[in-house]
Coordinates of C-alpha atoms in Angstrom, one line a residue:
M1 CA 20.9 -23.4 -17.5
I2 CA 19.0 -20.6 -15.9
A3 CA 20.1 -21.5 -12.4
P4 CA 23.8 -20.3 -12.6
P5 CA 22.9 -16.8 -13.8
L6 CA 20.2 -16.6 -11.1
I7 CA 22.6 -17.7 -8.4
F8 CA 25.2 -15.2 -9.6
A9 CA 22.6 -12.4 -9.6
G10 CA 21.6 -13.4 -6.1
F11 CA 25.2 -13.1 -4.9
V12 CA 25.6 -9.7 -6.6
A13 CA 22.4 -8.4 -4.9
L14 CA 23.5 -9.7 -1.5
A15 CA 26.9 -8.0 -1.9
A16 CA 25.2 -4.8 -3.0
V17 CA 22.9 -4.8 0.1
G18 CA 25.9 -5.4 2.3
M19 CA 27.9 -2.6 0.8
F20 CA 25.2 0.0 1.0
R21 CA 23.3 -0.7 4.1
D22 CA 25.5 1.2 6.5
D23 CA 26.9 4.7 6.4
P24 CA 30.7 4.4 7.2
E25 CA 30.8 8.1 8.2
G26 CA 28.1 7.4 10.8
L27 CA 30.2 4.8 12.6
P28 CA 31.1 6.2 16.0
S29 CA 34.7 6.4 17.0
T30 CA 35.7 4.0 19.8
L31 CA 37.6 7.0 21.2
V32 CA 34.5 9.0 22.1
G33 CA 34.4 9.2 25.9
Q34 CA 38.0 8.1 26.2
M35 CA 41.2 10.1 26.8
A36 CA 42.9 11.2 23.6
P37 CA 45.7 9.0 22.5
G38 CA 49.2 10.3 22.3
I39 CA 50.5 12.6 19.6
P40 CA 53.7 12.4 17.6
E41 CA 56.9 13.4 19.4
A42 CA 58.2 14.6 16.1
A43 CA 57.5 18.2 15.2
L44 CA 57.4 19.9 11.9
D45 CA 60.5 22.1 11.8
G46 CA 59.7 25.8 11.9
F47 CA 56.4 25.4 13.7
P48 CA 55.5 25.1 17.4
P49 CA 55.5 21.4 18.4
A50 CA 52.2 19.7 19.4
T51 CA 52.4 18.6 23.0
A52 CA 50.2 16.4 25.2
E53 CA 49.6 19.4 27.4
M54 CA 47.8 21.1 24.5
L55 CA 45.2 18.3 24.5
A56 CA 44.3 18.8 28.1
S57 CA 44.7 22.6 28.4
G58 CA 41.5 23.2 30.3
E59 CA 39.6 24.4 27.2
V60 CA 37.9 22.7 24.2
T61 CA 40.5 21.9 21.6
L62 CA 40.4 20.4 18.1
V63 CA 42.8 17.9 16.8
N64 CA 43.0 17.9 13.0
F65 CA 44.8 15.3 10.9
W66 CA 45.8 16.8 7.5
A67 CA 48.2 16.5 4.6
S68 CA 49.5 18.9 2.0
W69 CA 48.6 16.3 -0.7
C70 CA 45.0 16.1 0.4
P71 CA 42.5 18.2 -1.7
P72 CA 39.7 18.1 1.0
C73 CA 42.3 19.4 3.5
R74 CA 42.9 22.4 1.3
V75 CA 39.2 23.0 1.0
E76 CA 38.7 23.0 4.8
H77 CA 41.8 25.1 5.5
P78 CA 40.0 28.5 5.4
K79 CA 37.5 27.2 8.0
L80 CA 40.4 26.1 10.3
L81 CA 42.0 29.6 9.9
E82 CA 38.6 31.2 10.8
M83 CA 38.2 29.0 13.9
A84 CA 41.7 29.7 15.0
A85 CA 41.2 33.4 14.6
A86 CA 38.1 33.1 16.8
G87 CA 40.4 31.7 19.6
L88 CA 39.7 28.0 19.2
P89 CA 42.9 26.0 19.8
I90 CA 43.6 23.5 17.0
V91 CA 46.4 21.0 17.2
G92 CA 47.4 19.8 13.7
I93 CA 48.9 16.4 13.0
N94 CA 50.5 16.2 9.6
F95 CA 49.7 12.7 8.1
K96 CA 51.9 10.7 5.7
D97 CA 53.5 13.7 4.2
Q98 CA 56.9 15.1 3.2
A99 CA 58.2 17.6 5.8
G100 CA 59.2 20.1 3.2
T101 CA 55.9 20.0 1.3
A102 CA 53.9 20.3 4.6
R103 CA 56.1 23.2 5.8
K104 CA 55.6 25.1 2.5
Y105 CA 51.9 24.5 2.6
L106 CA 51.6 26.1 6.0
E107 CA 54.0 28.9 5.1
D108 CA 52.0 29.7 1.9
D109 CA 48.5 29.3 3.2
D110 CA 49.0 30.3 6.8
N111 CA 49.1 28.2 10.0
P112 CA 45.9 27.7 12.0
F113 CA 47.6 25.3 14.5
V114 CA 48.8 26.1 18.0
G115 CA 51.1 23.1 17.6
V116 CA 52.0 20.8 14.7
G117 CA 52.9 17.2 15.0
F118 CA 54.6 15.3 12.2
D119 CA 53.3 11.7 11.5
P120 CA 55.1 10.6 8.3
Q121 CA 54.3 6.9 8.7
G122 CA 50.8 7.4 10.0
R123 CA 51.4 5.5 13.3
T124 CA 49.7 8.2 15.4
A125 CA 46.8 8.2 13.0
I126 CA 46.4 4.5 13.6
D127 CA 46.1 5.1 17.3
W128 CA 43.4 7.7 16.7
G129 CA 41.5 5.4 14.3
V130 CA 42.1 7.8 11.4
T131 CA 41.5 6.3 8.0
A132 CA 42.3 9.2 5.7
P133 CA 42.7 13.0 6.1
P134 CA 41.1 15.2 7.0
E135 CA 39.7 14.0 10.3
T136 CA 39.0 16.3 13.2
F137 CA 38.4 15.4 16.8
I138 CA 36.8 17.6 19.4
L139 CA 38.3 17.3 22.9
D140 CA 37.1 18.7 26.2
G141 CA 39.3 20.6 28.5
D142 CA 40.8 17.5 30.2
G143 CA 41.6 15.7 26.9
T144 CA 38.6 13.5 26.6
V145 CA 37.4 12.8 23.0
L146 CA 33.9 14.2 22.6
F147 CA 33.4 13.8 18.8
R148 CA 35.1 12.6 15.6
F149 CA 34.4 14.1 12.2
A150 CA 35.7 12.4 9.1
G151 CA 35.9 14.7 6.1
P152 CA 36.4 18.4 5.4
L153 CA 34.9 21.0 7.7
V154 CA 32.7 22.4 5.0
G155 CA 29.2 21.7 3.6
S156 CA 26.0 20.4 5.0
D157 CA 27.5 17.5 6.9
Y158 CA 29.8 20.0 8.7
E159 CA 26.9 22.2 9.5
Q160 CA 24.5 19.5 10.6
R161 CA 26.9 17.2 12.5
F162 CA 30.2 19.0 13.4
L163 CA 28.9 22.5 14.4
P164 CA 26.3 21.2 16.8
A165 CA 28.8 19.0 18.5
L166 CA 31.3 21.9 18.7
N167 CA 28.7 24.3 20.0
A168 CA 27.6 21.7 22.7
A169 CA 31.3 21.2 23.7
L170 CA 31.7 25.0 24.0
G171 CA 28.4 25.3 26.0
R172 CA 26.6 27.4 23.4

């Protein structure tokens, strides 16, 4: 009678090892080194539309997937405003959101984006491999994806992973 509980405990241990052995945030994006996928043709009314030309503008550009309903997106918003004020172009892709709510969010909290795409069904996000907002991509001047960062642009992970990648892209 001891065998069934031991077998069950073995399966639980095996499952736990499988669940915790890898860091999902550490998984590289298959897009790194590739040209950036397309962006939504739909724009968020009242804001400049995101265009393909913005992704290959000749300068390093960020593409940020965000949503008004996303608490981590709200946490990182001041950092996006700071980077935009420093002259870094950021293209925003609104992800699975309501147009009115997204518009109000940018009107109330300010708009850091040079262009805003609207992706209410998340189809563009699928092409980019986005699982949940916020996710930010660093693109070089010709539109090649250099780096993918899942999560808000704050904290030690931001400082230890994102900032070095951004500084390398900017030649700093």
